[in-house]
XYZ file of C-alpha atoms in Angstrom:
336
model
C -16.853 -11.235 32.941
C -13.688 -8.749 31.922
C -12.878 -10.446 29.067
C -16.108 -11.189 26.998
C -17.528 -9.873 23.454
C -20.579 -7.621 24.890
C -22.693 -5.452 22.377
C -21.530 -1.589 23.174
C -23.724 1.370 22.980
C -24.100 1.916 18.787
C -21.699 4.681 17.632
C -22.681 7.096 15.656
C -22.153 7.739 11.377
C -19.320 10.392 11.473
C -17.905 8.442 14.301
C -17.576 5.258 11.897
C -16.712 7.334 9.048
C -13.259 8.532 10.745
C -13.357 11.164 7.673
C -13.188 14.927 8.225
C -13.715 16.985 4.905
C -10.559 17.904 5.806
C -9.159 14.778 4.746
C -11.025 14.994 2.214
C -9.561 17.677 0.280
C -6.162 16.410 0.992
C -6.836 13.241 -0.431
C -8.053 14.725 -3.362
C -5.127 16.951 -4.080
C -2.657 14.071 -3.470
C -4.422 12.152 -5.593
C -2.313 12.510 -9.055
C 0.563 11.755 -7.034
C -1.272 8.087 -5.744
C -2.141 7.430 -9.185
C 1.039 7.957 -10.825
C 2.313 5.557 -7.368
C -0.007 3.179 -8.776
C 1.328 2.837 -12.473
C 4.728 3.118 -10.299
C 3.928 -0.150 -8.124
C 2.609 -2.196 -11.882
C 5.592 -1.889 -13.290
C 4.721 1.283 -15.971
C 7.211 3.788 -16.414
C 7.109 5.823 -19.711
C 9.820 8.046 -19.065
C 12.503 5.812 -19.602
C 15.758 6.953 -17.343
C 18.724 9.449 -17.826
C 22.025 8.358 -16.557
C 23.675 9.952 -13.707
C 26.894 10.106 -11.611
C 25.901 8.771 -8.724
C 28.805 8.750 -5.906
C 31.494 7.583 -8.941
C 28.839 5.058 -10.165
C 26.552 5.318 -13.360
C 22.943 5.001 -12.785
C 19.497 4.828 -14.249
C 17.787 8.068 -13.174
C 14.045 7.458 -12.859
C 11.978 10.502 -13.171
C 10.170 12.054 -9.928
C 6.465 11.733 -9.301
C 6.212 15.592 -10.609
C 7.482 14.927 -13.618
C 5.440 11.693 -13.386
C 2.019 13.626 -13.230
C 3.339 16.062 -16.065
C 3.501 13.089 -18.479
C 0.049 11.975 -17.461
C -1.638 15.366 -17.593
C -0.043 16.053 -20.974
C -1.654 12.804 -22.401
C -4.589 13.590 -20.672
C -5.388 16.643 -19.459
C -5.701 16.871 -15.499
C -9.013 14.613 -15.668
C -6.845 11.780 -16.534
C -4.983 12.052 -12.918
C -8.443 11.234 -11.289
C -9.028 7.432 -12.843
C -9.998 5.751 -9.882
C -10.932 8.418 -7.459
C -14.502 7.514 -6.660
C -13.908 3.713 -5.883
C -10.743 4.390 -3.907
C -12.706 6.690 -1.956
C -15.521 4.203 -1.703
C -13.125 1.358 -0.553
C -11.160 4.178 2.347
C -14.841 4.790 3.215
C -16.396 1.366 3.144
C -12.958 -0.173 4.835
C -12.871 2.799 7.970
C -16.712 1.836 7.685
C -16.843 -1.182 9.145
C -13.153 -1.481 11.011
C -14.472 1.317 13.089
C -18.439 0.056 13.386
C -17.172 -3.659 14.534
C -14.467 -1.400 16.960
C -17.176 0.687 18.357
C -19.743 -1.763 18.771
C -18.430 -5.347 19.843
C -15.123 -3.984 20.875
C -14.256 -6.693 23.869
C -13.984 -5.161 27.136
C -10.860 -6.651 29.216
C -9.335 -3.607 30.448
C -12.066 -2.452 33.276
C -9.588 -4.758 36.055
C -6.571 -3.562 35.261
C -4.155 -3.154 38.317
C -3.394 0.359 39.843
C -0.302 2.153 37.717
C -0.765 0.327 34.595
C -2.972 2.233 32.877
C -0.173 4.952 31.347
C 0.007 3.695 27.820
C -1.795 4.785 25.081
C -2.962 1.429 23.463
C -4.052 2.235 19.927
C -0.875 4.361 19.477
C 1.611 2.546 21.206
C 3.001 5.542 23.197
C 3.966 6.056 26.971
C 2.177 8.660 28.040
C 4.170 9.298 31.152
C 7.277 7.818 32.644
C 6.298 4.902 34.802
C 7.793 2.072 36.679
C 4.966 -0.063 36.413
C 5.330 -1.618 32.311
C 2.128 -1.644 30.649
C 0.316 -4.456 30.776
C 0.850 -7.514 28.677
C -2.471 -8.710 27.986
C -4.314 -6.089 27.303
C -1.611 -5.602 24.426
C -2.216 -8.973 23.130
C -5.520 -8.306 23.169
C -6.153 -4.649 21.872
C -3.167 -5.636 18.689
C -5.069 -8.662 18.269
C -8.332 -6.858 17.993
C -7.160 -4.020 15.883
C -5.774 -6.710 13.389
C -9.091 -8.710 13.267
C -11.017 -5.409 12.536
C -8.553 -4.258 10.209
C -8.817 -7.329 8.444
C -12.766 -6.841 8.099
C -12.746 -4.072 6.440
C -9.649 -5.303 3.833
C -11.730 -7.758 2.859
C -14.635 -6.178 2.001
C -13.409 -3.192 0.591
C -11.308 -5.329 -1.064
C -12.703 -5.038 -4.541
C -13.368 -2.086 -4.949
C -9.451 -1.191 -4.108
C -8.979 -4.032 -7.290
C -11.485 -1.561 -9.295
C -9.212 1.414 -7.959
C -5.623 -0.281 -9.467
C -7.636 -1.814 -13.219
C -9.109 1.264 -13.619
C -5.607 3.775 -13.337
C -3.736 0.311 -15.230
C -5.858 1.541 -18.565
C -4.315 4.503 -18.597
C -1.185 2.390 -20.422
C -3.432 0.795 -22.792
C -5.404 3.394 -23.175
C -8.593 0.656 -22.836
C -11.383 1.317 -21.863
C -13.355 -1.426 -19.945
C -13.467 0.437 -16.507
C -15.288 3.223 -16.418
C -17.515 3.746 -13.405
C -17.625 1.267 -10.251
C -20.992 -1.101 -11.907
C -19.179 -1.477 -15.187
C -16.300 -2.690 -13.859
C -17.577 -4.816 -11.931
C -19.587 -6.675 -14.732
C -16.196 -6.190 -16.530
C -13.771 -8.160 -13.815
C -16.860 -10.473 -12.962
C -16.959 -11.660 -16.636
C -13.322 -11.480 -17.195
C -12.000 -13.456 -13.746
C -15.329 -14.613 -11.914
C -15.778 -13.801 -8.439
C -12.446 -13.938 -7.409
C -10.857 -12.435 -9.951
C -12.949 -9.513 -6.859
C -10.531 -10.699 -4.341
C -6.309 -10.701 -6.755
C -3.902 -9.634 -4.399
C -5.694 -9.636 -1.298
C -3.300 -12.069 0.871
C -0.327 -9.912 0.182
C -2.636 -6.287 1.500
C -4.085 -8.969 4.485
C -0.484 -9.045 5.415
C 0.662 -6.120 4.779
C -2.121 -4.458 6.746
C -1.659 -7.210 9.574
C 2.562 -6.335 10.030
C 1.668 -2.947 10.450
C -0.069 -3.581 13.366
C 1.253 -6.597 14.998
C 5.108 -5.506 14.286
C 5.324 -2.340 16.189
C 3.173 -4.218 18.726
C 5.853 -6.535 19.331
C 8.642 -4.081 19.760
C 6.010 -1.668 21.620
C 6.328 -5.154 24.155
C 9.717 -5.571 24.305
C 11.713 -2.635 24.318
C 8.845 -1.606 27.860
C 9.959 -4.681 29.754
C 13.527 -3.244 29.319
C 13.299 0.833 29.270
C 10.358 2.750 30.991
C 11.556 6.288 29.666
C 8.999 7.813 27.676
C 10.978 9.091 25.186
C 12.764 6.214 24.767
C 10.641 3.830 24.210
C 8.476 6.425 21.843
C 11.339 6.718 19.875
C 11.869 3.050 18.743
C 8.339 2.225 18.276
C 8.605 5.011 15.921
C 11.290 3.503 14.156
C 10.128 0.309 13.810
C 6.881 1.822 12.671
C 8.673 3.182 9.930
C 11.303 0.267 9.604
C 7.498 -1.930 9.618
C 6.140 0.261 6.938
C 9.518 0.246 4.430
C 9.373 -3.437 4.426
C 4.950 -3.534 4.194
C 5.063 -1.209 1.102
C 6.940 -4.348 -0.948
C 3.982 -6.452 0.068
C 1.587 -3.948 -1.664
C 4.007 -3.598 -4.750
C 3.384 -7.228 -4.977
C -0.721 -7.023 -4.343
C -0.968 -4.390 -7.301
C 0.412 -6.441 -9.848
C -1.295 -9.612 -8.735
C -4.134 -7.278 -9.498
C -3.496 -6.235 -12.992
C -1.845 -10.019 -13.972
C -4.180 -12.202 -16.575
C -6.226 -9.088 -17.031
C -7.156 -8.013 -20.756
C -4.808 -4.916 -20.211
C -1.807 -3.991 -21.480
C 0.001 -4.397 -18.474
C -0.858 -7.402 -17.302
C 1.082 -8.597 -20.309
C 4.588 -8.882 -21.928
C 5.909 -6.615 -21.740
C 5.679 -4.890 -18.339
C 4.933 -8.924 -17.337
C 7.444 -11.099 -18.789
C 6.182 -14.296 -17.330
C 2.929 -15.464 -15.497
C 2.351 -16.013 -11.513
C 1.542 -18.909 -10.273
C 1.127 -16.908 -7.029
C 1.941 -13.998 -4.459
C 4.509 -15.146 -3.236
C 6.033 -16.561 -6.240
C 5.306 -13.159 -7.801
C 7.623 -11.699 -4.411
C 10.562 -14.236 -4.997
C 10.252 -12.862 -8.777
C 10.165 -8.810 -7.969
C 12.946 -9.393 -5.650
C 15.664 -11.318 -7.623
C 15.050 -8.280 -10.128
C 15.505 -6.129 -7.101
C 12.580 -3.542 -8.248
C 10.137 -5.149 -5.077
C 10.617 -1.336 -4.228
C 9.591 0.684 -7.049
C 7.432 3.305 -6.764
C 8.455 3.846 -2.771
C 10.754 7.184 -3.471
C 9.233 10.303 -4.643
C 11.912 13.062 -5.665
C 15.450 10.308 -5.839
C 14.277 7.437 -8.061
C 16.599 5.061 -9.624
C 16.330 1.799 -11.186
C 17.990 -1.118 -9.378
C 17.065 -3.718 -12.002
C 19.358 -5.670 -13.882
C 21.164 -3.383 -16.538
C 23.582 -4.399 -19.521
C 26.298 -2.112 -21.669
C 25.515 -2.137 -25.271
C 27.440 0.380 -27.050
C 28.537 1.555 -23.846
C 25.448 2.917 -22.717
C 23.411 1.095 -19.766
C 20.475 -0.494 -20.721
C 18.362 -2.466 -18.492
C 17.156 -5.822 -18.522
C 14.026 -8.077 -18.868
C 11.844 -4.679 -17.555
C 10.444 -2.836 -19.854
C 10.972 0.938 -19.547
C 9.145 3.687 -21.867
C 5.545 4.564 -23.559
C 4.095 1.733 -24.363
C 3.576 3.530 -28.049
C 7.305 3.347 -28.330
C 7.688 -0.143 -28.525
C 9.714 -0.547 -31.612
C 12.092 2.206 -30.454
C 15.360 1.401 -29.889
C 16.273 3.032 -26.989
C 13.180 1.162 -24.695
C 13.086 -2.005 -26.801
C 15.308 -4.261 -24.377
């Protein structure tokens, strides 16, 4: 049967891992910036913004990622920039292993009877390989997209506890806690503090984010190939759809990171950083959108505070959002 899921030859371990030594080196070099971005996602801005003029308007400029990493090094040294490095590597490996194993072992065989002229499309990357007057097969795209969503979701769910551990290890930088020191000790601490379901905090927005990155570009690709068959046009529009999806999905990543630290014993999960308790991830998303900080940490270089502000003594001050290092909580500059 062409549309039946059949077991195929087991894939090799190196194929399942989907990660090379070059990827590992690149991830090691860039991890301090990922660590800084994680702190930005959960709402920690240790350096108070500076007033700047932007197209004639006065705004609050936040430090870029390099300044953020430099601040982290000044507090904890270089090793402090690698908090949570081990669980994040394990998290990526686990997600990739599960997705690639299921995809390589149980991939459906729906393409054995594809009509001639309709195989000129790379279904995994959603790119036309050459100009063709025949549009891609709709069933192929739908089945491939659905299968990718299933495998990615499965890998995300299996590896999510490691994601929670990573976020909490990094979040300890704020309050200088030491509960999460290794994967085993972190698992024990989370189970004792939040129970089993604490290992899956923030899972729903992460699943939505990962599936949105697959589903929306595929829908755009399917729609555009119904009208146009030019390779450059189709690939350009699909690439633009991927960029827009990444921008929107980032908000869900911020929500997931925020929900991961909520109600925890860490300082970052309490006031003044979290001014309220969220009933769920949608409540958290709505709150961040109301404050216009749902994209915090997305930019690495030109960062500006876009949340609510007020003027005190002729100076702009943030409202309902805490900015500044925690140990300066009593400082007049950072007490808003």
